[in-house]
PDB file of C-alpha atoms in Angstrom:
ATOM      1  CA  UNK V   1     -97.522 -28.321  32.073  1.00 97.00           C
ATOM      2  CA  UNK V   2     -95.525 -25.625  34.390  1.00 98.00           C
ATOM      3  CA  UNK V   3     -98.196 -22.952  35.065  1.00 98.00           C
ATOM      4  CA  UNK V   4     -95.853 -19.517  35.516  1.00 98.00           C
ATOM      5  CA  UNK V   5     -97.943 -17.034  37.162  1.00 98.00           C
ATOM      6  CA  UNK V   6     -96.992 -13.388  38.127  1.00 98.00           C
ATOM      7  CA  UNK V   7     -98.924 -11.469  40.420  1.00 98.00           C
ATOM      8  CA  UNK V   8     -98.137  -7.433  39.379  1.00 98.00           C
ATOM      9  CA  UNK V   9     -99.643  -4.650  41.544  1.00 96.00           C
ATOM     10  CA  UNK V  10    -101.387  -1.920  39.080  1.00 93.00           C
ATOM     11  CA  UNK V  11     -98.435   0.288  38.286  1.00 92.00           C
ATOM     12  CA  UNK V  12     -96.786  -2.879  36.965  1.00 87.00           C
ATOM     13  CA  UNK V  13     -94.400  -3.325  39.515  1.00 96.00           C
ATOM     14  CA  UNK V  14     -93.823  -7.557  40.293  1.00 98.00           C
ATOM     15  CA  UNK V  15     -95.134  -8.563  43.772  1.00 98.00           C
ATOM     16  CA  UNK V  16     -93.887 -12.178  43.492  1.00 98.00           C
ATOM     17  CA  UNK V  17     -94.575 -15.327  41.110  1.00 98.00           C
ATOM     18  CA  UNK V  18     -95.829 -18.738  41.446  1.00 98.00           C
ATOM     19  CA  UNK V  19     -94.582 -21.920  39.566  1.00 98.00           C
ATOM     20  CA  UNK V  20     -96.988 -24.833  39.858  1.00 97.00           C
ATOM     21  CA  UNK V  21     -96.700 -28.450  37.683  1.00 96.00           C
ATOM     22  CA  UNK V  22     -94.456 -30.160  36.250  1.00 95.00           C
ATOM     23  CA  UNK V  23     -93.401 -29.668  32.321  1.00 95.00           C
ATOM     24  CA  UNK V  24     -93.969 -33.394  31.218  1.00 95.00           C
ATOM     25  CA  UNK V  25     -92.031 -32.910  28.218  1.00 95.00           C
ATOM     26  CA  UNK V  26     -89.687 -35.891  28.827  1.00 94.00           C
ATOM     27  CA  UNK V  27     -89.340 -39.002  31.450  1.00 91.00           C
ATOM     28  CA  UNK V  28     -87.764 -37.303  34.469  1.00 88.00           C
ATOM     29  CA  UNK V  29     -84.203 -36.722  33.930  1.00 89.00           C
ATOM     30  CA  UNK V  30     -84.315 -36.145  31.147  1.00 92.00           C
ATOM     31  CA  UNK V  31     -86.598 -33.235  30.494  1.00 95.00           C
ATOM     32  CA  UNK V  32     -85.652 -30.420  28.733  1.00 96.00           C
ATOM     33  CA  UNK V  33     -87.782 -27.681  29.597  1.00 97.00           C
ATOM     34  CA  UNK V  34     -87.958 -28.648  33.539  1.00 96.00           C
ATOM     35  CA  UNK V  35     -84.192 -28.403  32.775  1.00 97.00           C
ATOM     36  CA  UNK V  36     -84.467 -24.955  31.265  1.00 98.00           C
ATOM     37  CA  UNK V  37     -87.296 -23.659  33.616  1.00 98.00           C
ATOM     38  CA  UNK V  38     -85.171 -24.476  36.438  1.00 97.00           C
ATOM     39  CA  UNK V  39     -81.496 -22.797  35.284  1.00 98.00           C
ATOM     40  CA  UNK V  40     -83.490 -20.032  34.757  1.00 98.00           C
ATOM     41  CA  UNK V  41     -85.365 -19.253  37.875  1.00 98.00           C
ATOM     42  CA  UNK V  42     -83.474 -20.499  40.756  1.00 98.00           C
ATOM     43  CA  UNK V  43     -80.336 -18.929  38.934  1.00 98.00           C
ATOM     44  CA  UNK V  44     -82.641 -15.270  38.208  1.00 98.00           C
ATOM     45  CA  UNK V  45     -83.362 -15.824  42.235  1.00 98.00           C
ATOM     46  CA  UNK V  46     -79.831 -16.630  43.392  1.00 98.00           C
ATOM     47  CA  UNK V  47     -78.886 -13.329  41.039  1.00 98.00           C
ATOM     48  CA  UNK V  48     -81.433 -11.572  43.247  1.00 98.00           C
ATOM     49  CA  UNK V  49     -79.615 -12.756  46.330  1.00 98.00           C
ATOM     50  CA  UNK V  50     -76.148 -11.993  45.300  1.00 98.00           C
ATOM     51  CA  UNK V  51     -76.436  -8.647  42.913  1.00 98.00           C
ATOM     52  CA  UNK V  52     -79.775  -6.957  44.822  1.00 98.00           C
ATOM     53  CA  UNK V  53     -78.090  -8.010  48.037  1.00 97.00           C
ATOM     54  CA  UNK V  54     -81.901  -9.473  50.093  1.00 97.00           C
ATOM     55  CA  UNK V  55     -83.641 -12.779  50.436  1.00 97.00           C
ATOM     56  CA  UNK V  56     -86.800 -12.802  48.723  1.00 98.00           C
ATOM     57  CA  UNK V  57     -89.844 -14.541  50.465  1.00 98.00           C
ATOM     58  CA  UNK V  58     -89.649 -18.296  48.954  1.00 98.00           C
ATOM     59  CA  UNK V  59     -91.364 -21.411  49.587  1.00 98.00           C
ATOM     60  CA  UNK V  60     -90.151 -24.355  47.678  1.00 97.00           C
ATOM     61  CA  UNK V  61     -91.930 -27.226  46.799  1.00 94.00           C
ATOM     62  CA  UNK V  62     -90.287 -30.944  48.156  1.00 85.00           C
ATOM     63  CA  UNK V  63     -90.629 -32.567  44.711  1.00 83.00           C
ATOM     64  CA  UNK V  64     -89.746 -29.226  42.368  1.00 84.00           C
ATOM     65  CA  UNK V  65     -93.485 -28.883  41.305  1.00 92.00           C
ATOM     66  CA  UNK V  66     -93.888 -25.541  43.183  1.00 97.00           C
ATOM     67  CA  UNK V  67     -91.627 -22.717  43.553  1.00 98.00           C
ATOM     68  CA  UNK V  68     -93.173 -19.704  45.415  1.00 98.00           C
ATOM     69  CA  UNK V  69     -91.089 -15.885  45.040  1.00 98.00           C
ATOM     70  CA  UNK V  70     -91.828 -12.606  46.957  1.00 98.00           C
ATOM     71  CA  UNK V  71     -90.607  -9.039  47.304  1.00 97.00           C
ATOM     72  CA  UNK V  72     -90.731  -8.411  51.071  1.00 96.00           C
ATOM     73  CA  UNK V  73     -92.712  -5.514  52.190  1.00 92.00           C
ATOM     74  CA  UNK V  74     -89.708  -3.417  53.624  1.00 94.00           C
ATOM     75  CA  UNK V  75     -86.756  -2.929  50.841  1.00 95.00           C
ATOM     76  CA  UNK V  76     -83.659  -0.758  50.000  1.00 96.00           C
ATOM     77  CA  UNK V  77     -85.196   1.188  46.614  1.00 96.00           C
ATOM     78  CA  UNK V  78     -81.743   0.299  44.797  1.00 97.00           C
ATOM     79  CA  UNK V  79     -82.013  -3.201  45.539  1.00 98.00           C
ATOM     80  CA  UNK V  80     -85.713  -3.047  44.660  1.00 97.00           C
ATOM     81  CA  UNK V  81     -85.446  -2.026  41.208  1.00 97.00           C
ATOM     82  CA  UNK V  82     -82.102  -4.355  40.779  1.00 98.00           C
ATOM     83  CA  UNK V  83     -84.399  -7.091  42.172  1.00 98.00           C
ATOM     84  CA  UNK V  84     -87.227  -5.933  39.247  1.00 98.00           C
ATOM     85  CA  UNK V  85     -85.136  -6.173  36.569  1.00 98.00           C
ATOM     86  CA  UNK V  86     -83.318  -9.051  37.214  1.00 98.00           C
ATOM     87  CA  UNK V  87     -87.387 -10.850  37.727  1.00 98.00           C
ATOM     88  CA  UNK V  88     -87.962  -9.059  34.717  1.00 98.00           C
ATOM     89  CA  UNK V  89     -85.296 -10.824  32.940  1.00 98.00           C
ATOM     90  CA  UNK V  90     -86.305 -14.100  34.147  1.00 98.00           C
ATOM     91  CA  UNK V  91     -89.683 -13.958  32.907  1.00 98.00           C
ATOM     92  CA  UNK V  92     -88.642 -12.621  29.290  1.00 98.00           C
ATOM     93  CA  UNK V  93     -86.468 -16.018  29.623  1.00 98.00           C
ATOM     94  CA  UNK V  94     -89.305 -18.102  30.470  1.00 98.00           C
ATOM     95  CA  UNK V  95     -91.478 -16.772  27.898  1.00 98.00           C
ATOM     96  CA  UNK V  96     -88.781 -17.496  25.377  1.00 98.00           C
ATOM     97  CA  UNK V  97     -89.034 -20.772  26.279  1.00 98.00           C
ATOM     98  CA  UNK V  98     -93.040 -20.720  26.156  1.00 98.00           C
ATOM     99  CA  UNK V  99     -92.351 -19.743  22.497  1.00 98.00           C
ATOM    100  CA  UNK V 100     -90.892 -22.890  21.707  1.00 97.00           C
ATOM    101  CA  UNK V 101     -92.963 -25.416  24.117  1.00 98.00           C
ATOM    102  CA  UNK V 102     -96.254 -23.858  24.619  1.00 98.00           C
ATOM    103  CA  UNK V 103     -97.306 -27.888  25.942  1.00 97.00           C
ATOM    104  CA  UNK V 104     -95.547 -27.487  28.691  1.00 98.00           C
ATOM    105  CA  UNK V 105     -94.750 -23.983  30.003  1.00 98.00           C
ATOM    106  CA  UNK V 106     -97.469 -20.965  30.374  1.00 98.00           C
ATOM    107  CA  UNK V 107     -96.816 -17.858  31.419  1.00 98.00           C
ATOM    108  CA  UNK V 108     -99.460 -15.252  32.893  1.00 98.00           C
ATOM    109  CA  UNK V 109     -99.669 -12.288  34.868  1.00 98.00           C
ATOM    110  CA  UNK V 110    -102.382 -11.407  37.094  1.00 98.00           C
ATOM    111  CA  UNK V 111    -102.668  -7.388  38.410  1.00 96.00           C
ATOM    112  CA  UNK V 112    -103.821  -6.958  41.919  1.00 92.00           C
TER     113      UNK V 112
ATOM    114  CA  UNK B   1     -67.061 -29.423  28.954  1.00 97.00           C
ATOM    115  CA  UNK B   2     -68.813 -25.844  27.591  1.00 98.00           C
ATOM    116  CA  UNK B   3     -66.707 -23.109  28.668  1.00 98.00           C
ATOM    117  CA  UNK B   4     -67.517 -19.716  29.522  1.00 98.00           C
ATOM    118  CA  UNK B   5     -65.442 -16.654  29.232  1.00 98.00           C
ATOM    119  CA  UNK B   6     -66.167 -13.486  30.340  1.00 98.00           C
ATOM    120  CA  UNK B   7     -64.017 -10.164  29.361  1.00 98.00           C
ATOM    121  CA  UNK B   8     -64.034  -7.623  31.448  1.00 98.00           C
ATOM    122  CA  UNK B   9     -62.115  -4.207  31.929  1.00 96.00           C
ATOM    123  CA  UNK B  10     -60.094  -2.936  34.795  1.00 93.00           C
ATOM    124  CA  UNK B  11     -63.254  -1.630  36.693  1.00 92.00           C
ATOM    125  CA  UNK B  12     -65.153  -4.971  36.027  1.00 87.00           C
ATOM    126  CA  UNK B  13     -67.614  -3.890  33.478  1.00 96.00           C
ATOM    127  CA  UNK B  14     -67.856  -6.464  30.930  1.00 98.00           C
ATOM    128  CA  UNK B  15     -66.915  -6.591  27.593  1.00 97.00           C
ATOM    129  CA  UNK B  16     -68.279  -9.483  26.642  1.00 98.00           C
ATOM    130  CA  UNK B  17     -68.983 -13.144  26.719  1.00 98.00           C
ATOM    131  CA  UNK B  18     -67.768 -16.316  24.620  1.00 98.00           C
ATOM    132  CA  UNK B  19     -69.560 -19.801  25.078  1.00 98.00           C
ATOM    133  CA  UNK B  20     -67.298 -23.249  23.694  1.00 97.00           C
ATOM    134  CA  UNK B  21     -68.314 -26.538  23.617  1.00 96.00           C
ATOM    135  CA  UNK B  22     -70.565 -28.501  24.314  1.00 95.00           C
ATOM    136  CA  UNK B  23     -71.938 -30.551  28.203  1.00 95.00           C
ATOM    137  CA  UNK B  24     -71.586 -33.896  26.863  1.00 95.00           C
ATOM    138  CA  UNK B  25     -73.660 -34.443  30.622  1.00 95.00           C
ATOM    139  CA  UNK B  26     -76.090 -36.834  28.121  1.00 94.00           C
ATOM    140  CA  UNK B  27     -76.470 -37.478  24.723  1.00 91.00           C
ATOM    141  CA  UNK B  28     -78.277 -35.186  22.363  1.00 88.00           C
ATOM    142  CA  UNK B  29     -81.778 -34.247  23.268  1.00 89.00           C
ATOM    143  CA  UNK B  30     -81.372 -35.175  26.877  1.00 92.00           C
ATOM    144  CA  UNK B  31     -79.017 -32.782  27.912  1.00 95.00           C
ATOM    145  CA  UNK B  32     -79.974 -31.572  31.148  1.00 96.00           C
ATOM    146  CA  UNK B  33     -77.186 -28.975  31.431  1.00 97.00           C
ATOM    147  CA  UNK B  34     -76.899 -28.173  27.443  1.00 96.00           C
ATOM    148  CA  UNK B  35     -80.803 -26.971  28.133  1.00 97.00           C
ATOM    149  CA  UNK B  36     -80.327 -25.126  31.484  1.00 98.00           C
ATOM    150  CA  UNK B  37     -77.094 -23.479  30.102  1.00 98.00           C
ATOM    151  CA  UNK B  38     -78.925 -22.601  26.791  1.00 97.00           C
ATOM    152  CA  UNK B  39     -82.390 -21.416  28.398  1.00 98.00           C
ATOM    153  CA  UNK B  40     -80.142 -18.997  30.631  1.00 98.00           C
ATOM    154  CA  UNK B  41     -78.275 -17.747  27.863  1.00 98.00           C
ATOM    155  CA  UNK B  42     -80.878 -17.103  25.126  1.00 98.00           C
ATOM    156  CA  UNK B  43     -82.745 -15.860  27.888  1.00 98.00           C
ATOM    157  CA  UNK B  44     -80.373 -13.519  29.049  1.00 98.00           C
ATOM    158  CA  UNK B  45     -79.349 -12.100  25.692  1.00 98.00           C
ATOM    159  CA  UNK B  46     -83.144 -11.511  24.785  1.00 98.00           C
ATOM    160  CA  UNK B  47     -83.936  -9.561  27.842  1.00 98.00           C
ATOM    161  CA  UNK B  48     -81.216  -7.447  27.165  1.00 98.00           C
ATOM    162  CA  UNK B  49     -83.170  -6.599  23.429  1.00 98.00           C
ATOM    163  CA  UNK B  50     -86.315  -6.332  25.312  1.00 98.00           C
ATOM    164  CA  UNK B  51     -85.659  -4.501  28.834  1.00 98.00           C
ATOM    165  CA  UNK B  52     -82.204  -2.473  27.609  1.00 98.00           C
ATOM    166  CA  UNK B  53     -83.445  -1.594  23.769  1.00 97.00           C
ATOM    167  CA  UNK B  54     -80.843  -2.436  22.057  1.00 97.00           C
ATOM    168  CA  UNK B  55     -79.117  -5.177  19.868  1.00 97.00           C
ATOM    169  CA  UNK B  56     -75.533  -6.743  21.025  1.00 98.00           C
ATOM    170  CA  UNK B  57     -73.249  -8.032  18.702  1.00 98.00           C
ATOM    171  CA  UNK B  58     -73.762 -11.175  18.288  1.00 98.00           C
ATOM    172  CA  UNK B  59     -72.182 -14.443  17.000  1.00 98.00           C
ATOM    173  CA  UNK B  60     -74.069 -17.595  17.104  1.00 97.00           C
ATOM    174  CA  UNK B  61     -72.482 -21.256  15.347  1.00 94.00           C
ATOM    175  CA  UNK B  62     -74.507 -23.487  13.561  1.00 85.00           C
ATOM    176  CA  UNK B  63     -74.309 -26.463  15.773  1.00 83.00           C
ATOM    177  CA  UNK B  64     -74.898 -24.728  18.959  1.00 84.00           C
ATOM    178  CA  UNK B  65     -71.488 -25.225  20.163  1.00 92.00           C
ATOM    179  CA  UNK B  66     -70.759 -21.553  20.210  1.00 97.00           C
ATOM    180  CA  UNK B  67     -72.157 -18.455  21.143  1.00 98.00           C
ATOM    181  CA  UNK B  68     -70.363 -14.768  21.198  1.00 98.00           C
ATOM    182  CA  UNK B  69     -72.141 -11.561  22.859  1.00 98.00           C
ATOM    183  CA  UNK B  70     -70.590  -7.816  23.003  1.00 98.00           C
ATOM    184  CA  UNK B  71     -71.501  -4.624  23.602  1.00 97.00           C
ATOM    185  CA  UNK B  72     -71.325  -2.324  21.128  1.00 95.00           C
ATOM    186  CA  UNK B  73     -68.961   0.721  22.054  1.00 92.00           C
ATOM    187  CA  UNK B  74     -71.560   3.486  21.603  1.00 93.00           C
ATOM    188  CA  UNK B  75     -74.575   2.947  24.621  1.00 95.00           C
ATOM    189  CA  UNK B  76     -76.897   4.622  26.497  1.00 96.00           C
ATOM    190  CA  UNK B  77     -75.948   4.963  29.792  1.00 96.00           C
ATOM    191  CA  UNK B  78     -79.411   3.791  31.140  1.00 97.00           C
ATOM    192  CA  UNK B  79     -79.489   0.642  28.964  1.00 98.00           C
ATOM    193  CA  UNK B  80     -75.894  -0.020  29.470  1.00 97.00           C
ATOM    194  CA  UNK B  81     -76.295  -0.277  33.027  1.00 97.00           C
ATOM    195  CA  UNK B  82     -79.515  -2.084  32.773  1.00 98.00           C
ATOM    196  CA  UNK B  83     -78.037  -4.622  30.393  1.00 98.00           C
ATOM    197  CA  UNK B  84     -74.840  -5.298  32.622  1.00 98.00           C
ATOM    198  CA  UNK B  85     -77.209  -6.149  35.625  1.00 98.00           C
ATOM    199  CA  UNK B  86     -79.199  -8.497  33.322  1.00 98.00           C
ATOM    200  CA  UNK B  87     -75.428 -10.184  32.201  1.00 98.00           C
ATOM    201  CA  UNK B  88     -74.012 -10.296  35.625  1.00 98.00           C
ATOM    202  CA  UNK B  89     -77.295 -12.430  36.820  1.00 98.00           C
ATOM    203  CA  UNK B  90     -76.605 -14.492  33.888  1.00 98.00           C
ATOM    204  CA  UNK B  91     -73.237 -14.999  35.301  1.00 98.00           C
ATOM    205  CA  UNK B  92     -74.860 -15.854  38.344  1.00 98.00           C
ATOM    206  CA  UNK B  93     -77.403 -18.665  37.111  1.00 98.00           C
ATOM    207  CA  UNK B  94     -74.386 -19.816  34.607  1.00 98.00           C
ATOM    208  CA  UNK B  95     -72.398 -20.187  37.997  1.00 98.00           C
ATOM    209  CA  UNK B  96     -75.226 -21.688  39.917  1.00 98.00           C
ATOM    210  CA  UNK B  97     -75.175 -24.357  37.556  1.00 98.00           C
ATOM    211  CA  UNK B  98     -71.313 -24.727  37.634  1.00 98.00           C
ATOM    212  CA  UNK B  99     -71.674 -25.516  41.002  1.00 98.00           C
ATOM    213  CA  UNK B 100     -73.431 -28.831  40.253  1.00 97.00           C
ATOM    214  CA  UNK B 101     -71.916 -29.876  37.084  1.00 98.00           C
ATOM    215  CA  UNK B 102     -68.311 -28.924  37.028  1.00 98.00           C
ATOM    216  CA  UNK B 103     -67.271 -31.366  34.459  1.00 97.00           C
ATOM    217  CA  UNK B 104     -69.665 -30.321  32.476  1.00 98.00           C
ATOM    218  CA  UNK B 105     -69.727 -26.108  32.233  1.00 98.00           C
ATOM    219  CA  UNK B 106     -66.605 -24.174  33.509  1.00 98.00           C
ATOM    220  CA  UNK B 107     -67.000 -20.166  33.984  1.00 98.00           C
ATOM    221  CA  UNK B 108     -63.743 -17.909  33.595  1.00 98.00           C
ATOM    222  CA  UNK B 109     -63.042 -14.255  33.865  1.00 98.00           C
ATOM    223  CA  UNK B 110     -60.500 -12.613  31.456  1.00 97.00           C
ATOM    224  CA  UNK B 111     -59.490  -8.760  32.724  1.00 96.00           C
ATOM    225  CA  UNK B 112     -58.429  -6.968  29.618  1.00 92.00           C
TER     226      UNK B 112
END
């Protein structure tokens, strides 16, 4: 199971999220939801790069069972709250696809 | 080969989006790019209900093999903006994906 977590400070703002496992709906290459999981984030983080216009904090797992995303410290406010959105919009995505495979994809949220 | 068209006006804001057609990257079921291209898609268009507030028009064929999404004329301001940032990042994972299967999902621009 892919274990989505999202760290959120107290006034709900996103901090950064953490993708751990692997989905282990299918034989690899030919699973579906790593499939989906995958279009989704590193396409919602490449949106952050070219529409918010900064590169996030990432640290990317050698065999695609970790994917590590954070806000630097220091940002523009625009490209902040571009950047929140667009997160925003990625985990709505992923939880769409939680609805549907709930064995392989979970989706929290922890507030710091 | 699915292909995506986008519409947009003369200053760039867009209209709307058509999807055609299907990968054909594997057969049914194991369609690596059908389920990337649909998770960003579905994704996409559901964040815009949830984060923007409103419902697009939408048009959505049977056998998955084609999907239309506009915005209705009459907006907010607020959740039209919000919703354009959420479609252009679709754009952007749709092209991400392009990028490694080009025989498989073409993205086009149409200026009306």
């Amino acid at each position: 199971m892919i274990q989505a977590t999202i760290r959120r400070s107290h006034d709900k703002g996103i901090l950064s999220f953490e993708m751990t496992g692997h989905a282990n709906f299918a034989e690899h290459g030919q699973d579906l939801v790593c499939a989906g999981v995958t279009a989704v984030v590193f396409g919602a983080v490449n949106a952050v790069i070219v529409l918010a216009g900064f590169e996030p904090l990432l640290d990317i797992g050698e065999d695609g069972g970790y994917f590590y995303f954070e806000f630097p410290e220091s940002l523009d406010p625009e490209a902040r709250q571009k950047a929140q959105l667009l997160i925003e919009g990625m985990i709505v995505s992923l939880e769409t696809i939680e609805r549907d495979y709930k064995d392989n994809l979970r989706v929290t949220t922890n507030i710091i």
